């Protein structure tokens, strides 16, 4: 099993408790699926709120991409797994994951992808307008910067994810040394105004196809 809690440097105890409990309750409402990390329970351990979930031994897609781009077999398998997982959470009442990125896709020992981290997700009856998720800047649709998001935001993030998997790097980034507000503005303008960079060693039509996702 794996445990997840909140970062005390970012949230007060009351805020952190509420966030962890809300994520646990949302995840517990998702029926078991082979492409979604299973949440077992919400627990208090040493007065710290914890989401108890399955341990996925293969690490994150982010760790895999740090070693280089995916080969064609890996890519096709990932596409199928992520689409299956996204379809399942949509059918389970989650309208928008909001943070679909390599860090939030875990891999089993045999390479099967499983979606995780629903702390920022919107349910079907939620309204938009929740806080921006800075960790996912390279995958965020332009409208998400204005806090308007739905399933189309996840589709855009999926396209950016595919680009990263093919290129071995995100399409749009900002220097991590910059203040968060400046990173937000810089990457927002890239997403809004710039075409996808060409994929090295790939036909230009592939980047164009990703741009239509």
mmCIF file with all atom_site columns, N, CA and C in Angstrom, residues 18-19 22-23 26 96-98 118-123 126-133 140 144-149:
data_model
loop_
_atom_site.group_PDB
_atom_site.id
_atom_site.type_symbol
_atom_site.label_atom_id
_atom_site.label_alt_id
_atom_site.label_comp_id
_atom_site.label_asym_id
_atom_site.label_entity_id
_atom_site.label_seq_id
_atom_site.pdbx_PDB_ins_code
_atom_site.Cartn_x
_atom_site.Cartn_y
_atom_site.Cartn_z
_atom_site.occupancy
_atom_site.B_iso_or_equiv
_atom_site.pdbx_formal_charge
_atom_site.auth_seq_id
_atom_site.auth_comp_id
_atom_site.auth_asym_id
_atom_site.auth_atom_id
_atom_site.pdbx_PDB_model_num
ATOM 1  N N  . UNK A 1 18  ? -8.994  18.910 5.020   1.00 0.00 ? 18  UNK A N  1
ATOM 2  C CA . UNK A 1 18  ? -10.158 18.984 4.128   1.00 0.00 ? 18  UNK A CA 1
ATOM 3  C C  . UNK A 1 18  ? -9.810  18.500 2.727   1.00 0.00 ? 18  UNK A C  1
ATOM 4  N N  . UNK A 1 19  ? -8.634  18.870 2.224   1.00 0.00 ? 19  UNK A N  1
ATOM 5  C CA . UNK A 1 19  ? -8.228  18.465 0.883   1.00 0.00 ? 19  UNK A CA 1
ATOM 6  C C  . UNK A 1 19  ? -8.035  16.957 0.789   1.00 0.00 ? 19  UNK A C  1
ATOM 7  N N  . UNK A 1 22  ? -11.405 15.158 1.069   1.00 0.00 ? 22  UNK A N  1
ATOM 8  C CA . UNK A 1 22  ? -12.208 15.317 -0.145  1.00 0.00 ? 22  UNK A CA 1
ATOM 9  C C  . UNK A 1 22  ? -11.687 14.427 -1.270  1.00 0.00 ? 22  UNK A C  1
ATOM 10 N N  . UNK A 1 23  ? -10.360 14.362 -1.420  1.00 0.00 ? 23  UNK A N  1
ATOM 11 C CA . UNK A 1 23  ? -9.800  13.499 -2.460  1.00 0.00 ? 23  UNK A CA 1
ATOM 12 C C  . UNK A 1 23  ? -10.110 12.039 -2.172  1.00 0.00 ? 23  UNK A C  1
ATOM 13 N N  . UNK A 1 26  ? -13.705 11.257 -3.024  1.00 0.00 ? 26  UNK A N  1
ATOM 14 C CA . UNK A 1 26  ? -13.896 11.210 -4.470  1.00 0.00 ? 26  UNK A CA 1
ATOM 15 C C  . UNK A 1 26  ? -13.353 9.901  -5.035  1.00 0.00 ? 26  UNK A C  1
ATOM 16 N N  . UNK A 1 96  ? -13.594 16.224 -15.031 1.00 0.00 ? 96  UNK A N  1
ATOM 17 C CA . UNK A 1 96  ? -12.318 16.754 -15.501 1.00 0.00 ? 96  UNK A CA 1
ATOM 18 C C  . UNK A 1 96  ? -11.243 16.436 -14.465 1.00 0.00 ? 96  UNK A C  1
ATOM 19 N N  . UNK A 1 97  ? -10.195 15.744 -14.880 1.00 0.00 ? 97  UNK A N  1
ATOM 20 C CA . UNK A 1 97  ? -9.100  15.422 -13.962 1.00 0.00 ? 97  UNK A CA 1
ATOM 21 C C  . UNK A 1 97  ? -8.346  16.681 -13.560 1.00 0.00 ? 97  UNK A C  1
ATOM 22 N N  . UNK A 1 98  ? -8.091  17.565 -14.517 1.00 0.00 ? 98  UNK A N  1
ATOM 23 C CA . UNK A 1 98  ? -7.445  18.866 -14.343 1.00 0.00 ? 98  UNK A CA 1
ATOM 24 C C  . UNK A 1 98  ? -5.938  18.807 -14.173 1.00 0.00 ? 98  UNK A C  1
ATOM 25 N N  . UNK A 1 118 ? -6.273  12.647 -7.808  1.00 0.00 ? 118 UNK A N  1
ATOM 26 C CA . UNK A 1 118 ? -7.528  13.311 -8.160  1.00 0.00 ? 118 UNK A CA 1
ATOM 27 C C  . UNK A 1 118 ? -7.832  14.490 -7.227  1.00 0.00 ? 118 UNK A C  1
ATOM 28 N N  . UNK A 1 119 ? -6.791  15.010 -6.602  1.00 0.00 ? 119 UNK A N  1
ATOM 29 C CA . UNK A 1 119 ? -6.990  16.106 -5.661  1.00 0.00 ? 119 UNK A CA 1
ATOM 30 C C  . UNK A 1 119 ? -7.485  17.391 -6.290  1.00 0.00 ? 119 UNK A C  1
ATOM 31 N N  . UNK A 1 120 ? -7.294  17.550 -7.599  1.00 0.00 ? 120 UNK A N  1
ATOM 32 C CA . UNK A 1 120 ? -7.740  18.759 -8.296  1.00 0.00 ? 120 UNK A CA 1
ATOM 33 C C  . UNK A 1 120 ? -8.927  18.513 -9.210  1.00 0.00 ? 120 UNK A C  1
ATOM 34 N N  . UNK A 1 121 ? -9.423  17.283 -9.228  1.00 0.00 ? 121 UNK A N  1
ATOM 35 C CA . UNK A 1 121 ? -10.468 16.913 -10.186 1.00 0.00 ? 121 UNK A CA 1
ATOM 36 C C  . UNK A 1 121 ? -11.788 17.627 -9.907  1.00 0.00 ? 121 UNK A C  1
ATOM 37 N N  . UNK A 1 122 ? -12.551 17.815 -10.980 1.00 0.00 ? 122 UNK A N  1
ATOM 38 C CA . UNK A 1 122 ? -13.901 18.356 -10.880 1.00 0.00 ? 122 UNK A CA 1
ATOM 39 C C  . UNK A 1 122 ? -14.900 17.232 -11.091 1.00 0.00 ? 122 UNK A C  1
ATOM 40 N N  . UNK A 1 123 ? -15.871 17.144 -10.204 1.00 0.00 ? 123 UNK A N  1
ATOM 41 C CA . UNK A 1 123 ? -16.956 16.187 -10.415 1.00 0.00 ? 123 UNK A CA 1
ATOM 42 C C  . UNK A 1 123 ? -17.998 16.804 -11.351 1.00 0.00 ? 123 UNK A C  1
ATOM 43 N N  . UNK A 1 126 ? -19.717 19.806 -9.976  1.00 0.00 ? 126 UNK A N  1
ATOM 44 C CA . UNK A 1 126 ? -18.911 20.936 -9.528  1.00 0.00 ? 126 UNK A CA 1
ATOM 45 C C  . UNK A 1 126 ? -18.942 22.049 -10.568 1.00 0.00 ? 126 UNK A C  1
ATOM 46 N N  . UNK A 1 127 ? -18.628 23.240 -10.111 1.00 0.00 ? 127 UNK A N  1
ATOM 47 C CA . UNK A 1 127 ? -18.443 24.373 -11.017 1.00 0.00 ? 127 UNK A CA 1
ATOM 48 C C  . UNK A 1 127 ? -16.951 24.568 -11.243 1.00 0.00 ? 127 UNK A C  1
ATOM 49 N N  . UNK A 1 128 ? -16.578 25.269 -12.306 1.00 0.00 ? 128 UNK A N  1
ATOM 50 C CA . UNK A 1 128 ? -15.182 25.600 -12.536 1.00 0.00 ? 128 UNK A CA 1
ATOM 51 C C  . UNK A 1 128 ? -14.731 26.650 -11.536 1.00 0.00 ? 128 UNK A C  1
ATOM 52 N N  . UNK A 1 129 ? -13.518 27.144 -11.748 1.00 0.00 ? 129 UNK A N  1
ATOM 53 C CA . UNK A 1 129 ? -13.045 28.226 -10.910 1.00 0.00 ? 129 UNK A CA 1
ATOM 54 C C  . UNK A 1 129 ? -12.155 27.806 -9.772  1.00 0.00 ? 129 UNK A C  1
ATOM 55 N N  . UNK A 1 130 ? -11.724 26.538 -9.734  1.00 0.00 ? 130 UNK A N  1
ATOM 56 C CA . UNK A 1 130 ? -10.807 26.129 -8.698  1.00 0.00 ? 130 UNK A CA 1
ATOM 57 C C  . UNK A 1 130 ? -9.418  26.650 -9.013  1.00 0.00 ? 130 UNK A C  1
ATOM 58 N N  . UNK A 1 131 ? -8.509  26.525 -8.040  1.00 0.00 ? 131 UNK A N  1
ATOM 59 C CA . UNK A 1 131 ? -7.180  27.091 -8.201  1.00 0.00 ? 131 UNK A CA 1
ATOM 60 C C  . UNK A 1 131 ? -6.431  26.439 -9.357  1.00 0.00 ? 131 UNK A C  1
ATOM 61 N N  . UNK A 1 132 ? -5.513  27.197 -9.953  1.00 0.00 ? 132 UNK A N  1
ATOM 62 C CA . UNK A 1 132 ? -4.668  26.669 -11.012 1.00 0.00 ? 132 UNK A CA 1
ATOM 63 C C  . UNK A 1 132 ? -3.665  25.696 -10.387 1.00 0.00 ? 132 UNK A C  1
ATOM 64 N N  . UNK A 1 133 ? -3.313  24.660 -11.137 1.00 0.00 ? 133 UNK A N  1
ATOM 65 C CA . UNK A 1 133 ? -2.368  23.661 -10.662 1.00 0.00 ? 133 UNK A CA 1
ATOM 66 C C  . UNK A 1 133 ? -1.015  23.942 -11.320 1.00 0.00 ? 133 UNK A C  1
ATOM 67 N N  . UNK A 1 140 ? -1.576  22.308 -19.674 1.00 0.00 ? 140 UNK A N  1
ATOM 68 C CA . UNK A 1 140 ? -2.846  22.985 -19.436 1.00 0.00 ? 140 UNK A CA 1
ATOM 69 C C  . UNK A 1 140 ? -3.378  23.675 -20.685 1.00 0.00 ? 140 UNK A C  1
ATOM 70 N N  . UNK A 1 144 ? -7.940  26.853 -19.319 1.00 0.00 ? 144 UNK A N  1
ATOM 71 C CA . UNK A 1 144 ? -7.757  26.441 -17.932 1.00 0.00 ? 144 UNK A CA 1
ATOM 72 C C  . UNK A 1 144 ? -7.047  27.513 -17.118 1.00 0.00 ? 144 UNK A C  1
ATOM 73 N N  . UNK A 1 145 ? -6.248  28.328 -17.785 1.00 0.00 ? 145 UNK A N  1
ATOM 74 C CA . UNK A 1 145 ? -5.590  29.424 -17.090 1.00 0.00 ? 145 UNK A CA 1
ATOM 75 C C  . UNK A 1 145 ? -6.613  30.461 -16.618 1.00 0.00 ? 145 UNK A C  1
ATOM 76 N N  . UNK A 1 146 ? -7.781  30.471 -17.261 1.00 0.00 ? 146 UNK A N  1
ATOM 77 C CA . UNK A 1 146 ? -8.868  31.361 -16.854 1.00 0.00 ? 146 UNK A CA 1
ATOM 78 C C  . UNK A 1 146 ? -9.872  30.635 -15.958 1.00 0.00 ? 146 UNK A C  1
ATOM 79 N N  . UNK A 1 147 ? -9.510  29.413 -15.546 1.00 0.00 ? 147 UNK A N  1
ATOM 80 C CA . UNK A 1 147 ? -10.316 28.612 -14.619 1.00 0.00 ? 147 UNK A CA 1
ATOM 81 C C  . UNK A 1 147 ? -11.655 28.197 -15.232 1.00 0.00 ? 147 UNK A C  1
ATOM 82 N N  . UNK A 1 148 ? -11.637 27.988 -16.539 1.00 0.00 ? 148 UNK A N  1
ATOM 83 C CA . UNK A 1 148 ? -12.786 27.411 -17.227 1.00 0.00 ? 148 UNK A CA 1
ATOM 84 C C  . UNK A 1 148 ? -12.337 26.069 -17.782 1.00 0.00 ? 148 UNK A C  1
ATOM 85 N N  . UNK A 1 149 ? -12.861 24.987 -17.248 1.00 0.00 ? 149 UNK A N  1
ATOM 86 C CA . UNK A 1 149 ? -12.381 23.683 -17.673 1.00 0.00 ? 149 UNK A CA 1
ATOM 87 C C  . UNK A 1 149 ? -13.490 22.650 -17.682 1.00 0.00 ? 149 UNK A C  1
#
